[in-house]
Amino acid sequence: DRGGGSSGSGRDITKPWDRGLVIRLQCFIVSVILLVMCGVGLFAAIVVDTYWFYERWLDKQWGFALEEGQPFTAPVWMGEFGYLNHGPFWLMFMRYLSSRDVDFAYWAINGIKYSEGFNGADGVYRPLPGGARWVVELYGILGPDWQTVKKAWMVRDLQALMDSPSRWLPTDIGCVTDFL
């Protein structure tokens, strides 16, 4: 039954969000894999150096699912993204999330993490010299004491994205020594 009503299984499929892609998948959750796509888009956007390109890249990859009233419209959750500085990627990504009012989970809040090793620039895993231990979490919002906010600019940006509709604007550029 494509026009609405019951599918014969007793399931009501008249809701506009319960058609097309969602009817088969039940939920369209965007997560860590999207970060890879965003990274590829970032690389291309840096080469092309425009938000216009980056926006179209993300729309093509997964942003299309946010378009209201389409058979493919689905809820999107941007899971676990992180970045080290208030640079071009962060600003373009915040602008995109804000313009589409995308919900998200930031990674990571913790100031330290337990590590046994790391992947080098060549992609090869290397154990930490001296063995596993607690190390500073570079992407963490908090400092190693779990109380100090080490990236106030990030907290301000993420808080602005939490409002619906988002109130994030790329006008408040923080700096490394900027504390709340």
JSON list of N, CA, C and O in Angstrom, two decimals, residues 112-171:
[
{"chain": "A", "resi": 112, "resn": "ILE", "atom": "N", "xyz": [41.48, 13.48, 29.90]},
{"chain": "A", "resi": 112, "resn": "ILE", "atom": "CA", "xyz": [42.52, 12.46, 29.74]},
{"chain": "A", "resi": 112, "resn": "ILE", "atom": "C", "xyz": [41.87, 11.18, 29.22]},
{"chain": "A", "resi": 112, "resn": "ILE", "atom": "O", "xyz": [40.65, 11.00, 29.30]},
{"chain": "A", "resi": 113, "resn": "LYS", "atom": "N", "xyz": [42.70, 10.32, 28.67]},
{"chain": "A", "resi": 113, "resn": "LYS", "atom": "CA", "xyz": [42.22, 9.03, 28.18]},
{"chain": "A", "resi": 113, "resn": "LYS", "atom": "C", "xyz": [43.30, 7.99, 28.45]},
{"chain": "A", "resi": 113, "resn": "LYS", "atom": "O", "xyz": [44.48, 8.31, 28.56]},
{"chain": "A", "resi": 114, "resn": "TYR", "atom": "N", "xyz": [42.88, 6.74, 28.56]},
{"chain": "A", "resi": 114, "resn": "TYR", "atom": "CA", "xyz": [43.83, 5.65, 28.74]},
{"chain": "A", "resi": 114, "resn": "TYR", "atom": "C", "xyz": [44.25, 5.17, 27.37]},
{"chain": "A", "resi": 114, "resn": "TYR", "atom": "O", "xyz": [43.41, 4.87, 26.53]},
{"chain": "A", "resi": 115, "resn": "SER", "atom": "N", "xyz": [45.53, 5.13, 27.13]},
{"chain": "A", "resi": 115, "resn": "SER", "atom": "CA", "xyz": [46.01, 4.79, 25.79]},
{"chain": "A", "resi": 115, "resn": "SER", "atom": "C", "xyz": [47.10, 3.73, 25.86]},
{"chain": "A", "resi": 115, "resn": "SER", "atom": "O", "xyz": [47.96, 3.74, 26.74]},
{"chain": "A", "resi": 116, "resn": "GLU", "atom": "N", "xyz": [47.03, 2.83, 24.91]},
{"chain": "A", "resi": 116, "resn": "GLU", "atom": "CA", "xyz": [48.06, 1.80, 24.76]},
{"chain": "A", "resi": 116, "resn": "GLU", "atom": "C", "xyz": [48.97, 2.10, 23.59]},
{"chain": "A", "resi": 116, "resn": "GLU", "atom": "O", "xyz": [50.03, 1.51, 23.46]},
{"chain": "A", "resi": 117, "resn": "GLY", "atom": "N", "xyz": [48.53, 2.98, 22.69]},
{"chain": "A", "resi": 117, "resn": "GLY", "atom": "CA", "xyz": [49.33, 3.31, 21.52]},
{"chain": "A", "resi": 117, "resn": "GLY", "atom": "C", "xyz": [48.60, 4.27, 20.62]},
{"chain": "A", "resi": 117, "resn": "GLY", "atom": "O", "xyz": [47.59, 4.86, 21.01]},
{"chain": "A", "resi": 118, "resn": "PHE", "atom": "N", "xyz": [49.11, 4.42, 19.41]},
{"chain": "A", "resi": 118, "resn": "PHE", "atom": "CA", "xyz": [48.54, 5.38, 18.47]},
{"chain": "A", "resi": 118, "resn": "PHE", "atom": "C", "xyz": [48.82, 4.94, 17.05]},
{"chain": "A", "resi": 118, "resn": "PHE", "atom": "O", "xyz": [49.72, 4.13, 16.80]},
{"chain": "A", "resi": 119, "resn": "ASN", "atom": "N", "xyz": [48.06, 5.47, 16.13]},
{"chain": "A", "resi": 119, "resn": "ASN", "atom": "CA", "xyz": [48.32, 5.25, 14.71]},
{"chain": "A", "resi": 119, "resn": "ASN", "atom": "C", "xyz": [49.18, 6.40, 14.21]},
{"chain": "A", "resi": 119, "resn": "ASN", "atom": "O", "xyz": [48.81, 7.56, 14.36]},
{"chain": "A", "resi": 120, "resn": "GLY", "atom": "N", "xyz": [50.30, 6.07, 13.62]},
{"chain": "A", "resi": 120, "resn": "GLY", "atom": "CA", "xyz": [51.20, 7.08, 13.08]},
{"chain": "A", "resi": 120, "resn": "GLY", "atom": "C", "xyz": [50.65, 7.69, 11.81]},
{"chain": "A", "resi": 120, "resn": "GLY", "atom": "O", "xyz": [49.61, 7.27, 11.29]},
{"chain": "A", "resi": 121, "resn": "ALA", "atom": "N", "xyz": [51.32, 8.70, 11.30]},
{"chain": "A", "resi": 121, "resn": "ALA", "atom": "CA", "xyz": [50.91, 9.36, 10.06]},
{"chain": "A", "resi": 121, "resn": "ALA", "atom": "C", "xyz": [50.85, 8.38, 8.90]},
{"chain": "A", "resi": 121, "resn": "ALA", "atom": "O", "xyz": [50.08, 8.58, 7.95]},
{"chain": "A", "resi": 122, "resn": "ASP", "atom": "N", "xyz": [51.61, 7.31, 8.99]},
{"chain": "A", "resi": 122, "resn": "ASP", "atom": "CA", "xyz": [51.61, 6.30, 7.93]},
{"chain": "A", "resi": 122, "resn": "ASP", "atom": "C", "xyz": [50.50, 5.27, 8.11]},
{"chain": "A", "resi": 122, "resn": "ASP", "atom": "O", "xyz": [50.37, 4.34, 7.33]},
{"chain": "A", "resi": 123, "resn": "GLY", "atom": "N", "xyz": [49.69, 5.43, 9.17]},
{"chain": "A", "resi": 123, "resn": "GLY", "atom": "CA", "xyz": [48.59, 4.52, 9.41]},
{"chain": "A", "resi": 123, "resn": "GLY", "atom": "C", "xyz": [48.97, 3.27, 10.18]},
{"chain": "A", "resi": 123, "resn": "GLY", "atom": "O", "xyz": [48.12, 2.43, 10.46]},
{"chain": "A", "resi": 124, "resn": "VAL", "atom": "N", "xyz": [50.23, 3.13, 10.56]},
{"chain": "A", "resi": 124, "resn": "VAL", "atom": "CA", "xyz": [50.70, 1.95, 11.28]},
{"chain": "A", "resi": 124, "resn": "VAL", "atom": "C", "xyz": [50.54, 2.18, 12.78]},
{"chain": "A", "resi": 124, "resn": "VAL", "atom": "O", "xyz": [50.94, 3.21, 13.31]},
{"chain": "A", "resi": 125, "resn": "TYR", "atom": "N", "xyz": [49.96, 1.18, 13.47]},
{"chain": "A", "resi": 125, "resn": "TYR", "atom": "CA", "xyz": [49.77, 1.26, 14.92]},
{"chain": "A", "resi": 125, "resn": "TYR", "atom": "C", "xyz": [51.11, 1.11, 15.63]},
{"chain": "A", "resi": 125, "resn": "TYR", "atom": "O", "xyz": [51.91, 0.24, 15.30]},
{"chain": "A", "resi": 126, "resn": "ARG", "atom": "N", "xyz": [51.32, 1.97, 16.62]},
{"chain": "A", "resi": 126, "resn": "ARG", "atom": "CA", "xyz": [52.56, 1.91, 17.40]},
{"chain": "A", "resi": 126, "resn": "ARG", "atom": "C", "xyz": [52.21, 1.93, 18.89]},
{"chain": "A", "resi": 126, "resn": "ARG", "atom": "O", "xyz": [51.49, 2.82, 19.34]},
{"chain": "A", "resi": 127, "resn": "PRO", "atom": "N", "xyz": [52.73, 0.98, 19.66]},
{"chain": "A", "resi": 127, "resn": "PRO", "atom": "CA", "xyz": [52.50, 1.01, 21.10]},
{"chain": "A", "resi": 127, "resn": "PRO", "atom": "C", "xyz": [53.23, 2.19, 21.74]},
{"chain": "A", "resi": 127, "resn": "PRO", "atom": "O", "xyz": [54.26, 2.63, 21.23]},
{"chain": "A", "resi": 128, "resn": "LEU", "atom": "N", "xyz": [52.68, 2.70, 22.83]},
{"chain": "A", "resi": 128, "resn": "LEU", "atom": "CA", "xyz": [53.34, 3.81, 23.53]},
{"chain": "A", "resi": 128, "resn": "LEU", "atom": "C", "xyz": [54.64, 3.31, 24.15]},
{"chain": "A", "resi": 128, "resn": "LEU", "atom": "O", "xyz": [54.66, 2.25, 24.78]},
{"chain": "A", "resi": 129, "resn": "PRO", "atom": "N", "xyz": [55.71, 4.06, 23.98]},
{"chain": "A", "resi": 129, "resn": "PRO", "atom": "CA", "xyz": [56.96, 3.69, 24.67]},
{"chain": "A", "resi": 129, "resn": "PRO", "atom": "C", "xyz": [56.75, 3.71, 26.18]},
{"chain": "A", "resi": 129, "resn": "PRO", "atom": "O", "xyz": [56.15, 4.63, 26.71]},
{"chain": "A", "resi": 130, "resn": "GLY", "atom": "N", "xyz": [57.13, 2.68, 26.85]},
{"chain": "A", "resi": 130, "resn": "GLY", "atom": "CA", "xyz": [56.94, 2.60, 28.30]},
{"chain": "A", "resi": 130, "resn": "GLY", "atom": "C", "xyz": [55.62, 1.97, 28.70]},
{"chain": "A", "resi": 130, "resn": "GLY", "atom": "O", "xyz": [55.32, 1.86, 29.87]},
{"chain": "A", "resi": 131, "resn": "GLY", "atom": "N", "xyz": [54.79, 1.60, 27.74]},
{"chain": "A", "resi": 131, "resn": "GLY", "atom": "CA", "xyz": [53.53, 0.91, 28.03]},
{"chain": "A", "resi": 131, "resn": "GLY", "atom": "C", "xyz": [52.33, 1.82, 28.13]},
{"chain": "A", "resi": 131, "resn": "GLY", "atom": "O", "xyz": [52.42, 3.04, 28.02]},
{"chain": "A", "resi": 132, "resn": "ALA", "atom": "N", "xyz": [51.20, 1.20, 28.37]},
{"chain": "A", "resi": 132, "resn": "ALA", "atom": "CA", "xyz": [49.91, 1.89, 28.45]},
{"chain": "A", "resi": 132, "resn": "ALA", "atom": "C", "xyz": [49.88, 2.83, 29.65]},
{"chain": "A", "resi": 132, "resn": "ALA", "atom": "O", "xyz": [50.46, 2.54, 30.70]},
{"chain": "A", "resi": 133, "resn": "ARG", "atom": "N", "xyz": [49.18, 3.97, 29.48]},
{"chain": "A", "resi": 133, "resn": "ARG", "atom": "CA", "xyz": [49.07, 4.95, 30.57]},
{"chain": "A", "resi": 133, "resn": "ARG", "atom": "C", "xyz": [48.00, 5.99, 30.21]},
{"chain": "A", "resi": 133, "resn": "ARG", "atom": "O", "xyz": [47.50, 6.04, 29.11]},
{"chain": "A", "resi": 134, "resn": "TRP", "atom": "N", "xyz": [47.69, 6.83, 31.20]},
{"chain": "A", "resi": 134, "resn": "TRP", "atom": "CA", "xyz": [46.78, 7.94, 30.99]},
{"chain": "A", "resi": 134, "resn": "TRP", "atom": "C", "xyz": [47.52, 9.06, 30.29]},
{"chain": "A", "resi": 134, "resn": "TRP", "atom": "O", "xyz": [48.62, 9.43, 30.69]},
{"chain": "A", "resi": 135, "resn": "VAL", "atom": "N", "xyz": [46.90, 9.59, 29.22]},
{"chain": "A", "resi": 135, "resn": "VAL", "atom": "CA", "xyz": [47.50, 10.69, 28.46]},
{"chain": "A", "resi": 135, "resn": "VAL", "atom": "C", "xyz": [46.45, 11.78, 28.24]},
{"chain": "A", "resi": 135, "resn": "VAL", "atom": "O", "xyz": [45.25, 11.54, 28.39]},
{"chain": "A", "resi": 136, "resn": "VAL", "atom": "N", "xyz": [46.90, 12.96, 27.87]},
{"chain": "A", "resi": 136, "resn": "VAL", "atom": "CA", "xyz": [45.99, 14.08, 27.61]},
{"chain": "A", "resi": 136, "resn": "VAL", "atom": "C", "xyz": [45.14, 13.76, 26.37]},
{"chain": "A", "resi": 136, "resn": "VAL", "atom": "O", "xyz": [45.65, 13.30, 25.35]},
{"chain": "A", "resi": 137, "resn": "GLU", "atom": "N", "xyz": [43.84, 14.00, 26.49]},
{"chain": "A", "resi": 137, "resn": "GLU", "atom": "CA", "xyz": [42.92, 13.83, 25.36]},
{"chain": "A", "resi": 137, "resn": "GLU", "atom": "C", "xyz": [42.93, 15.14, 24.57]},
{"chain": "A", "resi": 137, "resn": "GLU", "atom": "O", "xyz": [42.40, 16.16, 25.02]},
{"chain": "A", "resi": 138, "resn": "LEU", "atom": "N", "xyz": [43.55, 15.12, 23.40]},
{"chain": "A", "resi": 138, "resn": "LEU", "atom": "CA", "xyz": [43.71, 16.33, 22.62]},
{"chain": "A", "resi": 138, "resn": "LEU", "atom": "C", "xyz": [42.38, 16.95, 22.20]},
{"chain": "A", "resi": 138, "resn": "LEU", "atom": "O", "xyz": [42.25, 18.16, 22.10]},
{"chain": "A", "resi": 139, "resn": "TYR", "atom": "N", "xyz": [41.38, 16.12, 21.93]},
{"chain": "A", "resi": 139, "resn": "TYR", "atom": "CA", "xyz": [40.08, 16.61, 21.48]},
{"chain": "A", "resi": 139, "resn": "TYR", "atom": "C", "xyz": [39.17, 17.00, 22.63]},
{"chain": "A", "resi": 139, "resn": "TYR", "atom": "O", "xyz": [38.08, 17.51, 22.41]},
{"chain": "A", "resi": 140, "resn": "GLY", "atom": "N", "xyz": [39.57, 16.74, 23.86]},
{"chain": "A", "resi": 140, "resn": "GLY", "atom": "CA", "xyz": [38.73, 16.99, 25.02]},
{"chain": "A", "resi": 140, "resn": "GLY", "atom": "C", "xyz": [38.45, 18.45, 25.25]},
{"chain": "A", "resi": 140, "resn": "GLY", "atom": "O", "xyz": [39.32, 19.31, 25.06]},
{"chain": "A", "resi": 141, "resn": "ILE", "atom": "N", "xyz": [37.23, 18.74, 25.67]},
{"chain": "A", "resi": 141, "resn": "ILE", "atom": "CA", "xyz": [36.85, 20.11, 26.02]},
{"chain": "A", "resi": 141, "resn": "ILE", "atom": "C", "xyz": [37.45, 20.49, 27.36]},
{"chain": "A", "resi": 141, "resn": "ILE", "atom": "O", "xyz": [37.86, 21.62, 27.56]},
{"chain": "A", "resi": 142, "resn": "LEU", "atom": "N", "xyz": [37.53, 19.52, 28.27]},
{"chain": "A", "resi": 142, "resn": "LEU", "atom": "CA", "xyz": [38.07, 19.77, 29.60]},
{"chain": "A", "resi": 142, "resn": "LEU", "atom": "C", "xyz": [39.56, 19.47, 29.67]},
{"chain": "A", "resi": 142, "resn": "LEU", "atom": "O", "xyz": [40.08, 18.67, 28.89]},
{"chain": "A", "resi": 143, "resn": "GLY", "atom": "N", "xyz": [40.22, 20.08, 30.65]},
{"chain": "A", "resi": 143, "resn": "GLY", "atom": "CA", "xyz": [41.63, 19.82, 30.88]},
{"chain": "A", "resi": 143, "resn": "GLY", "atom": "C", "xyz": [41.81, 18.51, 31.64]},
{"chain": "A", "resi": 143, "resn": "GLY", "atom": "O", "xyz": [40.83, 17.87, 32.05]},
{"chain": "A", "resi": 144, "resn": "PRO", "atom": "N", "xyz": [43.06, 18.12, 31.88]},
{"chain": "A", "resi": 144, "resn": "PRO", "atom": "CA", "xyz": [43.34, 16.86, 32.59]},
{"chain": "A", "resi": 144, "resn": "PRO", "atom": "C", "xyz": [42.74, 16.79, 33.99]},
{"chain": "A", "resi": 144, "resn": "PRO", "atom": "O", "xyz": [42.52, 15.70, 34.51]},
{"chain": "A", "resi": 145, "resn": "ASP", "atom": "N", "xyz": [42.44, 17.94, 34.62]},
{"chain": "A", "resi": 145, "resn": "ASP", "atom": "CA", "xyz": [41.84, 17.92, 35.96]},
{"chain": "A", "resi": 145, "resn": "ASP", "atom": "C", "xyz": [40.32, 17.71, 35.90]},
{"chain": "A", "resi": 145, "resn": "ASP", "atom": "O", "xyz": [39.67, 17.62, 36.92]},
{"chain": "A", "resi": 146, "resn": "TRP", "atom": "N", "xyz": [39.75, 17.63, 34.72]},
{"chain": "A", "resi": 146, "resn": "TRP", "atom": "CA", "xyz": [38.31, 17.43, 34.47]},
{"chain": "A", "resi": 146, "resn": "TRP", "atom": "C", "xyz": [37.46, 18.60, 34.97]},
{"chain": "A", "resi": 146, "resn": "TRP", "atom": "O", "xyz": [36.25, 18.49, 35.06]},
{"chain": "A", "resi": 147, "resn": "GLN", "atom": "N", "xyz": [38.07, 19.73, 35.28]},
{"chain": "A", "resi": 147, "resn": "GLN", "atom": "CA", "xyz": [37.34, 20.90, 35.76]},
{"chain": "A", "resi": 147, "resn": "GLN", "atom": "C", "xyz": [37.60, 22.13, 34.91]},
{"chain": "A", "resi": 147, "resn": "GLN", "atom": "O", "xyz": [36.71, 22.96, 34.72]},
{"chain": "A", "resi": 148, "resn": "THR", "atom": "N", "xyz": [38.81, 22.26, 34.42]},
{"chain": "A", "resi": 148, "resn": "THR", "atom": "CA", "xyz": [39.19, 23.41, 33.62]},
{"chain": "A", "resi": 148, "resn": "THR", "atom": "C", "xyz": [38.68, 23.26, 32.19]},
{"chain": "A", "resi": 148, "resn": "THR", "atom": "O", "xyz": [38.90, 22.22, 31.56]},
{"chain": "A", "resi": 149, "resn": "VAL", "atom": "N", "xyz": [38.00, 24.27, 31.71]},
{"chain": "A", "resi": 149, "resn": "VAL", "atom": "CA", "xyz": [37.58, 24.28, 30.30]},
{"chain": "A", "resi": 149, "resn": "VAL", "atom": "C", "xyz": [38.77, 24.79, 29.51]},
{"chain": "A", "resi": 149, "resn": "VAL", "atom": "O", "xyz": [39.22, 25.91, 29.69]},
{"chain": "A", "resi": 150, "resn": "LYS", "atom": "N", "xyz": [39.30, 23.92, 28.63]},
{"chain": "A", "resi": 150, "resn": "LYS", "atom": "CA", "xyz": [40.49, 24.34, 27.88]},
{"chain": "A", "resi": 150, "resn": "LYS", "atom": "C", "xyz": [40.16, 24.92, 26.51]},
{"chain": "A", "resi": 150, "resn": "LYS", "atom": "O", "xyz": [41.03, 25.48, 25.86]},
{"chain": "A", "resi": 151, "resn": "LYS", "atom": "N", "xyz": [38.91, 24.80, 26.09]},
{"chain": "A", "resi": 151, "resn": "LYS", "atom": "CA", "xyz": [38.50, 25.32, 24.78]},
{"chain": "A", "resi": 151, "resn": "LYS", "atom": "C", "xyz": [37.18, 26.07, 24.91]},
{"chain": "A", "resi": 151, "resn": "LYS", "atom": "O", "xyz": [36.12, 25.58, 24.53]},
{"chain": "A", "resi": 152, "resn": "ALA", "atom": "N", "xyz": [37.25, 27.29, 25.43]},
{"chain": "A", "resi": 152, "resn": "ALA", "atom": "CA", "xyz": [36.03, 28.08, 25.64]},
{"chain": "A", "resi": 152, "resn": "ALA", "atom": "C", "xyz": [35.33, 28.37, 24.32]},
{"chain": "A", "resi": 152, "resn": "ALA", "atom": "O", "xyz": [34.10, 28.37, 24.25]},
{"chain": "A", "resi": 153, "resn": "TRP", "atom": "N", "xyz": [36.08, 28.63, 23.26]},
{"chain": "A", "resi": 153, "resn": "TRP", "atom": "CA", "xyz": [35.47, 28.90, 21.95]},
{"chain": "A", "resi": 153, "resn": "TRP", "atom": "C", "xyz": [34.60, 27.72, 21.50]},
{"chain": "A", "resi": 153, "resn": "TRP", "atom": "O", "xyz": [33.54, 27.91, 20.92]},
{"chain": "A", "resi": 154, "resn": "MET", "atom": "N", "xyz": [35.06, 26.52, 21.81]},
{"chain": "A", "resi": 154, "resn": "MET", "atom": "CA", "xyz": [34.32, 25.33, 21.42]},
{"chain": "A", "resi": 154, "resn": "MET", "atom": "C", "xyz": [33.02, 25.21, 22.22]},
{"chain": "A", "resi": 154, "resn": "MET", "atom": "O", "xyz": [31.96, 24.90, 21.66]},
{"chain": "A", "resi": 155, "resn": "VAL", "atom": "N", "xyz": [33.09, 25.46, 23.52]},
{"chain": "A", "resi": 155, "resn": "VAL", "atom": "CA", "xyz": [31.90, 25.39, 24.37]},
{"chain": "A", "resi": 155, "resn": "VAL", "atom": "C", "xyz": [30.87, 26.40, 23.88]},
{"chain": "A", "resi": 155, "resn": "VAL", "atom": "O", "xyz": [29.68, 26.08, 23.76]},
{"chain": "A", "resi": 156, "resn": "ARG", "atom": "N", "xyz": [31.30, 27.62, 23.58]},
{"chain": "A", "resi": 156, "resn": "ARG", "atom": "CA", "xyz": [30.36, 28.65, 23.08]},
{"chain": "A", "resi": 156, "resn": "ARG", "atom": "C", "xyz": [29.71, 28.21, 21.77]},
{"chain": "A", "resi": 156, "resn": "ARG", "atom": "O", "xyz": [28.51, 28.35, 21.58]},
{"chain": "A", "resi": 157, "resn": "ASP", "atom": "N", "xyz": [30.51, 27.67, 20.87]},
{"chain": "A", "resi": 157, "resn": "ASP", "atom": "CA", "xyz": [29.97, 27.23, 19.58]},
{"chain": "A", "resi": 157, "resn": "ASP", "atom": "C", "xyz": [28.97, 26.08, 19.76]},
{"chain": "A", "resi": 157, "resn": "ASP", "atom": "O", "xyz": [27.89, 26.08, 19.16]},
{"chain": "A", "resi": 158, "resn": "LEU", "atom": "N", "xyz": [29.33, 25.10, 20.58]},
{"chain": "A", "resi": 158, "resn": "LEU", "atom": "CA", "xyz": [28.45, 23.95, 20.79]},
{"chain": "A", "resi": 158, "resn": "LEU", "atom": "C", "xyz": [27.17, 24.35, 21.51]},
{"chain": "A", "resi": 158, "resn": "LEU", "atom": "O", "xyz": [26.08, 23.86, 21.18]},
{"chain": "A", "resi": 159, "resn": "GLN", "atom": "N", "xyz": [27.27, 25.25, 22.48]},
{"chain": "A", "resi": 159, "resn": "GLN", "atom": "CA", "xyz": [26.07, 25.72, 23.18]},
{"chain": "A", "resi": 159, "resn": "GLN", "atom": "C", "xyz": [25.13, 26.45, 22.21]},
{"chain": "A", "resi": 159, "resn": "GLN", "atom": "O", "xyz": [23.92, 26.29, 22.29]},
{"chain": "A", "resi": 160, "resn": "ALA", "atom": "N", "xyz": [25.69, 27.22, 21.30]},
{"chain": "A", "resi": 160, "resn": "ALA", "atom": "CA", "xyz": [24.86, 27.92, 20.33]},
{"chain": "A", "resi": 160, "resn": "ALA", "atom": "C", "xyz": [24.16, 26.95, 19.39]},
{"chain": "A", "resi": 160, "resn": "ALA", "atom": "O", "xyz": [23.04, 27.20, 18.95]},
{"chain": "A", "resi": 161, "resn": "LEU", "atom": "N", "xyz": [24.82, 25.83, 19.08]},
{"chain": "A", "resi": 161, "resn": "LEU", "atom": "CA", "xyz": [24.19, 24.82, 18.22]},
{"chain": "A", "resi": 161, "resn": "LEU", "atom": "C", "xyz": [23.07, 24.07, 18.92]},
{"chain": "A", "resi": 161, "resn": "LEU", "atom": "O", "xyz": [22.20, 23.50, 18.27]},
{"chain": "A", "resi": 162, "resn": "MET", "atom": "N", "xyz": [23.09, 24.04, 20.25]},
{"chain": "A", "resi": 162, "resn": "MET", "atom": "CA", "xyz": [22.08, 23.29, 21.00]},
{"chain": "A", "resi": 162, "resn": "MET", "atom": "C", "xyz": [20.70, 23.90, 20.90]},
{"chain": "A", "resi": 162, "resn": "MET", "atom": "O", "xyz": [19.70, 23.21, 21.02]},
{"chain": "A", "resi": 163, "resn": "ASP", "atom": "N", "xyz": [20.62, 25.21, 20.71]},
{"chain": "A", "resi": 163, "resn": "ASP", "atom": "CA", "xyz": [19.32, 25.86, 20.57]},
{"chain": "A", "resi": 163, "resn": "ASP", "atom": "C", "xyz": [18.66, 25.40, 19.27]},
{"chain": "A", "resi": 163, "resn": "ASP", "atom": "O", "xyz": [19.33, 25.07, 18.30]},
{"chain": "A", "resi": 164, "resn": "SER", "atom": "N", "xyz": [17.34, 25.39, 19.28]},
{"chain": "A", "resi": 164, "resn": "SER", "atom": "CA", "xyz": [16.62, 25.04, 18.06]},
{"chain": "A", "resi": 164, "resn": "SER", "atom": "C", "xyz": [15.57, 26.11, 17.83]},
{"chain": "A", "resi": 164, "resn": "SER", "atom": "O", "xyz": [14.66, 26.26, 18.64]},
{"chain": "A", "resi": 165, "resn": "PRO", "atom": "N", "xyz": [15.68, 26.90, 16.77]},
{"chain": "A", "resi": 165, "resn": "PRO", "atom": "CA", "xyz": [16.73, 26.82, 15.75]},
{"chain": "A", "resi": 165, "resn": "PRO", "atom": "C", "xyz": [18.06, 27.33, 16.30]},
{"chain": "A", "resi": 165, "resn": "PRO", "atom": "O", "xyz": [18.10, 28.12, 17.24]},
{"chain": "A", "resi": 166, "resn": "SER", "atom": "N", "xyz": [19.10, 26.88, 15.69]},
{"chain": "A", "resi": 166, "resn": "SER", "atom": "CA", "xyz": [20.44, 27.20, 16.13]},
{"chain": "A", "resi": 166, "resn": "SER", "atom": "C", "xyz": [20.69, 28.71, 16.04]},
{"chain": "A", "resi": 166, "resn": "SER", "atom": "O", "xyz": [20.19, 29.39, 15.16]},
{"chain": "A", "resi": 167, "resn": "ARG", "atom": "N", "xyz": [21.48, 29.23, 16.98]},
{"chain": "A", "resi": 167, "resn": "ARG", "atom": "CA", "xyz": [21.82, 30.65, 16.98]},
{"chain": "A", "resi": 167, "resn": "ARG", "atom": "C", "xyz": [23.30, 30.86, 16.73]},
{"chain": "A", "resi": 167, "resn": "ARG", "atom": "O", "xyz": [23.83, 31.93, 16.96]},
{"chain": "A", "resi": 168, "resn": "TRP", "atom": "N", "xyz": [24.01, 29.82, 16.23]},
{"chain": "A", "resi": 168, "resn": "TRP", "atom": "CA", "xyz": [25.44, 29.94, 16.00]},
{"chain": "A", "resi": 168, "resn": "TRP", "atom": "C", "xyz": [25.74, 30.92, 14.88]},
{"chain": "A", "resi": 168, "resn": "TRP", "atom": "O", "xyz": [25.11, 30.89, 13.82]},
{"chain": "A", "resi": 169, "resn": "LEU", "atom": "N", "xyz": [26.69, 31.81, 15.11]},
{"chain": "A", "resi": 169, "resn": "LEU", "atom": "CA", "xyz": [27.16, 32.74, 14.09]},
{"chain": "A", "resi": 169, "resn": "LEU", "atom": "C", "xyz": [28.69, 32.72, 14.10]},
{"chain": "A", "resi": 169, "resn": "LEU", "atom": "O", "xyz": [29.29, 32.67, 15.18]},
{"chain": "A", "resi": 170, "resn": "PRO", "atom": "N", "xyz": [29.32, 32.78, 12.96]},
{"chain": "A", "resi": 170, "resn": "PRO", "atom": "CA", "xyz": [30.78, 32.71, 12.92]},
{"chain": "A", "resi": 170, "resn": "PRO", "atom": "C", "xyz": [31.47, 34.03, 13.23]},
{"chain": "A", "resi": 170, "resn": "PRO", "atom": "O", "xyz": [32.50, 34.35, 12.67]},
{"chain": "A", "resi": 171, "resn": "THR", "atom": "N", "xyz": [30.92, 34.79, 14.16]},
{"chain": "A", "resi": 171, "resn": "THR", "atom": "CA", "xyz": [31.50, 36.11, 14.44]},
{"chain": "A", "resi": 171, "resn": "THR", "atom": "C", "xyz": [32.37, 36.12, 15.68]},
{"chain": "A", "resi": 171, "resn": "THR", "atom": "O", "xyz": [33.20, 37.00, 15.84]}
]
